[in-house]
CSV table of C-alpha atoms in Angstrom, one decimal:
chain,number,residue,atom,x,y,z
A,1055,UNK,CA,0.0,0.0,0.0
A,1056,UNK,CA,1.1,3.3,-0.9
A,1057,UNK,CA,0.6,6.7,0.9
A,1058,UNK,CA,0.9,10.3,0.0
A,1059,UNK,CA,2.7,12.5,2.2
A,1060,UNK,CA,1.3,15.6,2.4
A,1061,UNK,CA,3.2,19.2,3.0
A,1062,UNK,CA,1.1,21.1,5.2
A,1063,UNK,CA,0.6,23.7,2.3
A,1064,UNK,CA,-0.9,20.9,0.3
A,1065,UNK,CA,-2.9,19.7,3.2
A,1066,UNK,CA,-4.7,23.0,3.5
A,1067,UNK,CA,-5.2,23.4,-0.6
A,1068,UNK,CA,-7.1,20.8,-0.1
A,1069,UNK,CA,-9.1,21.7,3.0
A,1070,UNK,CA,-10.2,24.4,1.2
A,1071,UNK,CA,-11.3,22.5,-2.0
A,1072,UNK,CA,-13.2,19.9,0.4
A,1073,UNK,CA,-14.3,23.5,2.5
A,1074,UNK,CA,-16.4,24.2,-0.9
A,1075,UNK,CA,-19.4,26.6,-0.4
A,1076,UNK,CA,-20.0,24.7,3.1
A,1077,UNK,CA,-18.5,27.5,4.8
A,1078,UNK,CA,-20.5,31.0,6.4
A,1079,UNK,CA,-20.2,34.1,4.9
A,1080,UNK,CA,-17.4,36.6,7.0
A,1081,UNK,CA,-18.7,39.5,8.7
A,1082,UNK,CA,-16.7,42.2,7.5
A,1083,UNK,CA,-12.9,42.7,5.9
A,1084,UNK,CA,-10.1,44.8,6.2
A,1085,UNK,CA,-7.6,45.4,3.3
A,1086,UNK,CA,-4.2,47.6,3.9
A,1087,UNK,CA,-3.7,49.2,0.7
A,1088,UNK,CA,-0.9,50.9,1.8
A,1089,UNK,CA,1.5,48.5,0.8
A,1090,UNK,CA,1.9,45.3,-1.9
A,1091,UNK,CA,3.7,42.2,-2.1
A,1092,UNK,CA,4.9,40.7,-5.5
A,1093,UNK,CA,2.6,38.1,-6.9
A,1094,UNK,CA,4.4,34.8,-7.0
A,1095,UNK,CA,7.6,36.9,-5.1
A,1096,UNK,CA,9.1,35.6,-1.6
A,1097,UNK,CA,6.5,37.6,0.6
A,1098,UNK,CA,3.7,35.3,-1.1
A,1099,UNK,CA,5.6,32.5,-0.2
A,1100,UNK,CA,5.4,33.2,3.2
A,1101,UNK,CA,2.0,34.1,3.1
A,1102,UNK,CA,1.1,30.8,2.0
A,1103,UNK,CA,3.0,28.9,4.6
A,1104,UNK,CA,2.3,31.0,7.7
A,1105,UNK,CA,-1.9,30.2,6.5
A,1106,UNK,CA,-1.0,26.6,6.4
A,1107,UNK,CA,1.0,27.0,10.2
A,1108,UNK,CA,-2.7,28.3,11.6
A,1109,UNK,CA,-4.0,25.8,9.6
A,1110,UNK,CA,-2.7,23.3,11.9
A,1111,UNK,CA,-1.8,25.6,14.9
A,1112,UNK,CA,-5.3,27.2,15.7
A,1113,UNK,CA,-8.2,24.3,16.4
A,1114,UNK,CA,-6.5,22.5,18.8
A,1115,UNK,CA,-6.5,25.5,21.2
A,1116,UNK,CA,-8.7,28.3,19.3
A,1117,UNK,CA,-5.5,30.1,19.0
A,1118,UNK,CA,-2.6,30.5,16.8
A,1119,UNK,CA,0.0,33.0,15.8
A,1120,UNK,CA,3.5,32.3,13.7
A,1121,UNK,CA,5.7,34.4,11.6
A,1122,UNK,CA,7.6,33.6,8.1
A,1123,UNK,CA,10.6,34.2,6.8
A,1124,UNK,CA,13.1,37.5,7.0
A,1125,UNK,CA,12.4,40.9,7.4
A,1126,UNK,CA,11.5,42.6,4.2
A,1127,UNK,CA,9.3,39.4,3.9
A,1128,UNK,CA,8.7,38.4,7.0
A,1129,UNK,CA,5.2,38.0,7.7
A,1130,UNK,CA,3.3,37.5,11.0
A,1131,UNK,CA,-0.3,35.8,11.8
A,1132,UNK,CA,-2.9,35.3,13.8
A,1133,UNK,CA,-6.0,33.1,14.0
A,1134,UNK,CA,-8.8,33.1,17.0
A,1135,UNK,CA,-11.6,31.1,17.5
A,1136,UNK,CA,-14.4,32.0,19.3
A,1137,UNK,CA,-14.4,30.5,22.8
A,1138,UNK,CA,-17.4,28.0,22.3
A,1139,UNK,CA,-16.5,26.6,19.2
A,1140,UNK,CA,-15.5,22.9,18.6
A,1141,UNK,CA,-12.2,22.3,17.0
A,1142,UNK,CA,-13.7,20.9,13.9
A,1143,UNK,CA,-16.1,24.2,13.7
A,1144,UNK,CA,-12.9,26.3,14.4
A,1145,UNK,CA,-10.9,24.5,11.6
A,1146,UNK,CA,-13.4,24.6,9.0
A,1147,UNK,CA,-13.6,28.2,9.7
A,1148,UNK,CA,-10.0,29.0,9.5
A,1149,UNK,CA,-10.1,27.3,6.5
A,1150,UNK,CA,-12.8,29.9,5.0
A,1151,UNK,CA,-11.0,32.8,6.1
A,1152,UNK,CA,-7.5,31.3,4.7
A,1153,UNK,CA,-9.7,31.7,1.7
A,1154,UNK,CA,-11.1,34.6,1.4
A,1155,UNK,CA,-8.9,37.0,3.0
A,1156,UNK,CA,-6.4,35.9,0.3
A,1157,UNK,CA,-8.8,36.7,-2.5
A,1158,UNK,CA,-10.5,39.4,-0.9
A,1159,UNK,CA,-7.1,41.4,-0.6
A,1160,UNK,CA,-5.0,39.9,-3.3
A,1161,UNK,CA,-1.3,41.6,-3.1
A,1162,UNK,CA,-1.9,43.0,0.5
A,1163,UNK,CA,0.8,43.0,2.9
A,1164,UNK,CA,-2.0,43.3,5.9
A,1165,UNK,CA,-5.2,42.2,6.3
A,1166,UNK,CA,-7.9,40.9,8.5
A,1167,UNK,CA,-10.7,39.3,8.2
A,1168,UNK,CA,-13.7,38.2,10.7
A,1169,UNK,CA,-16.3,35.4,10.8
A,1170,UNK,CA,-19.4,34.1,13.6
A,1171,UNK,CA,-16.6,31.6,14.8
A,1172,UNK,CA,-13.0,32.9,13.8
A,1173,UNK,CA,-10.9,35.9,12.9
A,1174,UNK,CA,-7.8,35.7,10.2
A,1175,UNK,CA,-5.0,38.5,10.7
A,1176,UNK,CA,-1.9,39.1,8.7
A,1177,UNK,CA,0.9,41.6,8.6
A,1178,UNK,CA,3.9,42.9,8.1
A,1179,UNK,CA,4.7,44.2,11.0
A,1180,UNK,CA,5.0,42.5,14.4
A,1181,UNK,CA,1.4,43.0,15.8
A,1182,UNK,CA,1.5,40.1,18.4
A,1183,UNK,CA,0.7,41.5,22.3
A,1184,UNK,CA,-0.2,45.0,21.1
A,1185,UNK,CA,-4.2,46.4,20.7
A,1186,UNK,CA,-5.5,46.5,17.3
A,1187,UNK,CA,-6.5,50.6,17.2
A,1188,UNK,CA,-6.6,50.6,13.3
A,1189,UNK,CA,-9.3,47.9,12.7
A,1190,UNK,CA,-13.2,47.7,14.2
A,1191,UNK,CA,-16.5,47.5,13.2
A,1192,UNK,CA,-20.6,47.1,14.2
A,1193,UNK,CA,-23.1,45.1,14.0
A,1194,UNK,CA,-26.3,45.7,15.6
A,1195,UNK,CA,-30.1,44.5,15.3
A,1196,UNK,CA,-32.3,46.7,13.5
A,1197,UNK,CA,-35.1,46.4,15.6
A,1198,UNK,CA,-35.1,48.2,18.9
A,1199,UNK,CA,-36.6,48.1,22.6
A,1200,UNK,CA,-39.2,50.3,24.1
A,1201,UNK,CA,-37.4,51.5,27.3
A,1202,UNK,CA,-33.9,51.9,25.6
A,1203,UNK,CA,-32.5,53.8,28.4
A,1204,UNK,CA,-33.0,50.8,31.2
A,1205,UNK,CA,-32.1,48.5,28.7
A,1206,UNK,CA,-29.0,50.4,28.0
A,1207,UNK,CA,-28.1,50.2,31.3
A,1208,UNK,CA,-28.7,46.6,31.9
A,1209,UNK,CA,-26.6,45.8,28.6
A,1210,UNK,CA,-23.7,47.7,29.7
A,1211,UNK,CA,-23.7,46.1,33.1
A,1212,UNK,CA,-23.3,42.6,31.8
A,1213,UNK,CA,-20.9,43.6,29.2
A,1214,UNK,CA,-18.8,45.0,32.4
A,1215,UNK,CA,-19.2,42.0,34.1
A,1216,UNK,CA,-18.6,39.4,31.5
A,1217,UNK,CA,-15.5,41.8,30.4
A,1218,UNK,CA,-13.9,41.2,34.0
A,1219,UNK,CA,-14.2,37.8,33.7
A,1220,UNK,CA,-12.6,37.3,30.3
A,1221,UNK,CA,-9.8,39.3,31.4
A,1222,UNK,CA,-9.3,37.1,34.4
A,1223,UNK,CA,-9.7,33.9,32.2
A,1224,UNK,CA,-7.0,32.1,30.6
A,1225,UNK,CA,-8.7,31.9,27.3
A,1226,UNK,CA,-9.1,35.7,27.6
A,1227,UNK,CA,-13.0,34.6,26.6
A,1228,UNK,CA,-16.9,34.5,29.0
A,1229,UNK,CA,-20.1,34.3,28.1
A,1230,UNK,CA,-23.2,35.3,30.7
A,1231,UNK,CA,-26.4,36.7,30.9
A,1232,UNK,CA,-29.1,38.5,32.6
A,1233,UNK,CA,-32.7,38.5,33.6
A,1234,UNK,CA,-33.7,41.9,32.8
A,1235,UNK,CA,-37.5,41.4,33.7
A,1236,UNK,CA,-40.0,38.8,33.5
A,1237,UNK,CA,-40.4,38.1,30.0
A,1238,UNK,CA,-36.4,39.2,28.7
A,1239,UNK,CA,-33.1,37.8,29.1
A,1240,UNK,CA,-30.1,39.5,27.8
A,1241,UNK,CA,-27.1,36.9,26.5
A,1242,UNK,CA,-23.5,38.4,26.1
A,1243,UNK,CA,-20.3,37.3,25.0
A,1244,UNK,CA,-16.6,39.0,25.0
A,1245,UNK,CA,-13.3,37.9,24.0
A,1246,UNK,CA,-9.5,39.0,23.3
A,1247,UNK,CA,-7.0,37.6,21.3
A,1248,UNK,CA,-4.7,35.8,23.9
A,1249,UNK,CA,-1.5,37.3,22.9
A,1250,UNK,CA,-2.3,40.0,24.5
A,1251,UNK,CA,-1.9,40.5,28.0
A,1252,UNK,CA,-4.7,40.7,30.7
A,1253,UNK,CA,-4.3,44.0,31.3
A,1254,UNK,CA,-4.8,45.0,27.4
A,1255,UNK,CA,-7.4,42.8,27.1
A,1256,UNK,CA,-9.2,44.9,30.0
A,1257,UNK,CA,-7.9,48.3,28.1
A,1258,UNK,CA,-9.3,46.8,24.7
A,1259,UNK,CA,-12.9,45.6,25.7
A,1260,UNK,CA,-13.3,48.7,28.3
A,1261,UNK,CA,-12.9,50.9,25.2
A,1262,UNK,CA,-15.6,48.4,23.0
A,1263,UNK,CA,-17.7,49.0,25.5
A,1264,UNK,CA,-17.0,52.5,25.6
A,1265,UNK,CA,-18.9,52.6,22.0
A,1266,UNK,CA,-21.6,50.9,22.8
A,1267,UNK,CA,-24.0,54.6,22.4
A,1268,UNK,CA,-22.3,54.7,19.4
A,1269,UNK,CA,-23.0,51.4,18.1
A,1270,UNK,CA,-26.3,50.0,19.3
A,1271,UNK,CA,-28.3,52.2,21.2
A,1272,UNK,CA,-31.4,51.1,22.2
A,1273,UNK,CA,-30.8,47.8,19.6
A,1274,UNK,CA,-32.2,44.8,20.7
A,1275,UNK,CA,-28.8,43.3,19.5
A,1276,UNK,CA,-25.1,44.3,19.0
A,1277,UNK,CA,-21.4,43.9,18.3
A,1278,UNK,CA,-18.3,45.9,18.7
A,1279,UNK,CA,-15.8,43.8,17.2
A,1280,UNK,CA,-12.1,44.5,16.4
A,1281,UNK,CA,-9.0,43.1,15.8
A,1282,UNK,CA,-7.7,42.6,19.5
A,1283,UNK,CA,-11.1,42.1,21.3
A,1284,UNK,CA,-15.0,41.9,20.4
A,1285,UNK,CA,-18.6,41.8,22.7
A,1286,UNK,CA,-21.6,40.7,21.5
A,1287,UNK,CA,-25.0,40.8,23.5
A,1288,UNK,CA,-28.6,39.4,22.2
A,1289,UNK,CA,-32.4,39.0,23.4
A,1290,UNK,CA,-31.2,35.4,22.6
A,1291,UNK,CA,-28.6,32.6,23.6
A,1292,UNK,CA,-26.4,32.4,20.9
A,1293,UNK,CA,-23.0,30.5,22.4
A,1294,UNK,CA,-23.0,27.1,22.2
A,1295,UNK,CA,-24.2,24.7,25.4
């Protein structure tokens, strides 16, 4: 009997064919047009190889980060999984984003790229431990509540809370909720990226929250998601048990 052996690069060309149009749609995209790489040049290369690395690096712990090659080309990654995901959910997803961030920002040195269950990030520059402040985006429920002021209130509370116990976790991740009256329950989730510290995780979701008048207002729904932390808070569980 005779078997193939596989480089990890091939391994994930073909997770992606298998992937197919199985996977979600992302959330939102970020391309850096302020700088290009070469097609088919060395920084490509290393593109390639670090998406194969989080390939195999990320759904084992719902986090990854590498770097490839030497500076000019050196290029440096990072893939999260959201904290309730299996690791088949999380590699499939990983797998999409390898994807699409490649051909929705063809020849970009940077890039970043969100979906329900993961988040893709490259660069060239050395990102790892240090607050995204260039990259964030919402999301929020169209419909809205009657008494938007007490429910305000209520949602920012257990964003707070569920905040101080992702930055006290060592996934950097919590989910909770809250009974907000007899009929209601609010559901929230928040998460950092675990290279950063516990501290920065507190600075990062403290300022999410921080745009939460901005954001969603009175929505019966919402997200402030960015490329070092993210909260989401609904009328409705949405984690998995």
């Amino acid at each position: 009997m005779h078997f193939l052996k596989l480089s990890p690069f091939h391994l994930l060309s073909l997770a992606l064919l298998l992937q197919g149009v199985l996977g979600a749609d992302p959330l939102y995209h970020f391309c850096s047009t302020s700088e290009n790489y070469t097609s088919n040049g060395t920084y490509e290369t290393n593109l390639k190889k670090l998406m194969a690395s989080l390939f195999y690096k990320v759904p084992s712990t719902g986090f990854g980060v590498d770097s490839v090659g030497q500076y000019p080309d050196r290029v440096y990654g990072l893939g999260l999984c959201r904290g309730d995901v299996s690791s088949t959910d999380c590699k499939s997803c990983i797998v999409d984003a390898s994807s699409e961030i490649l051909k929705s920002c063809p020849n970009d040195k940077e890039a970043i790229i969100w979906y329900d269950y993961c988040e893709l990030k490259y660069s060239n520059d050395d990102f790892f431990g240090k607050i995204d402040t260039k990259y964030k985006f919402y999301m929020w429920n169209t419909a809205t509540v009657n008494d938007s002021a007490s429910f305000n209130n209520n949602t920012k509370e257990l964003l707070t809370q569920i905040a101080t116990e992702a930055y006290h976790s060592s996934k950097l991740y919590a989910t909770g909720e809250k009974v907000i009256d007899d009929s209601r329950k609010l559901y929230g989730l928040a998460q950092c990226t675990r290279d950063l510290s516990s501290e920065y995780c507190k600075e990062c979701l403290d300022d999410a929250i921080s745009d939460l008048p901005s954001c969603c207002d009175g929505k019966r729904g919402g997200r402030v998601v960015g490329g070092s932390c993210n909260f989401r808070y609904e009328l409705y569980s949405f984690v998995n048990s």
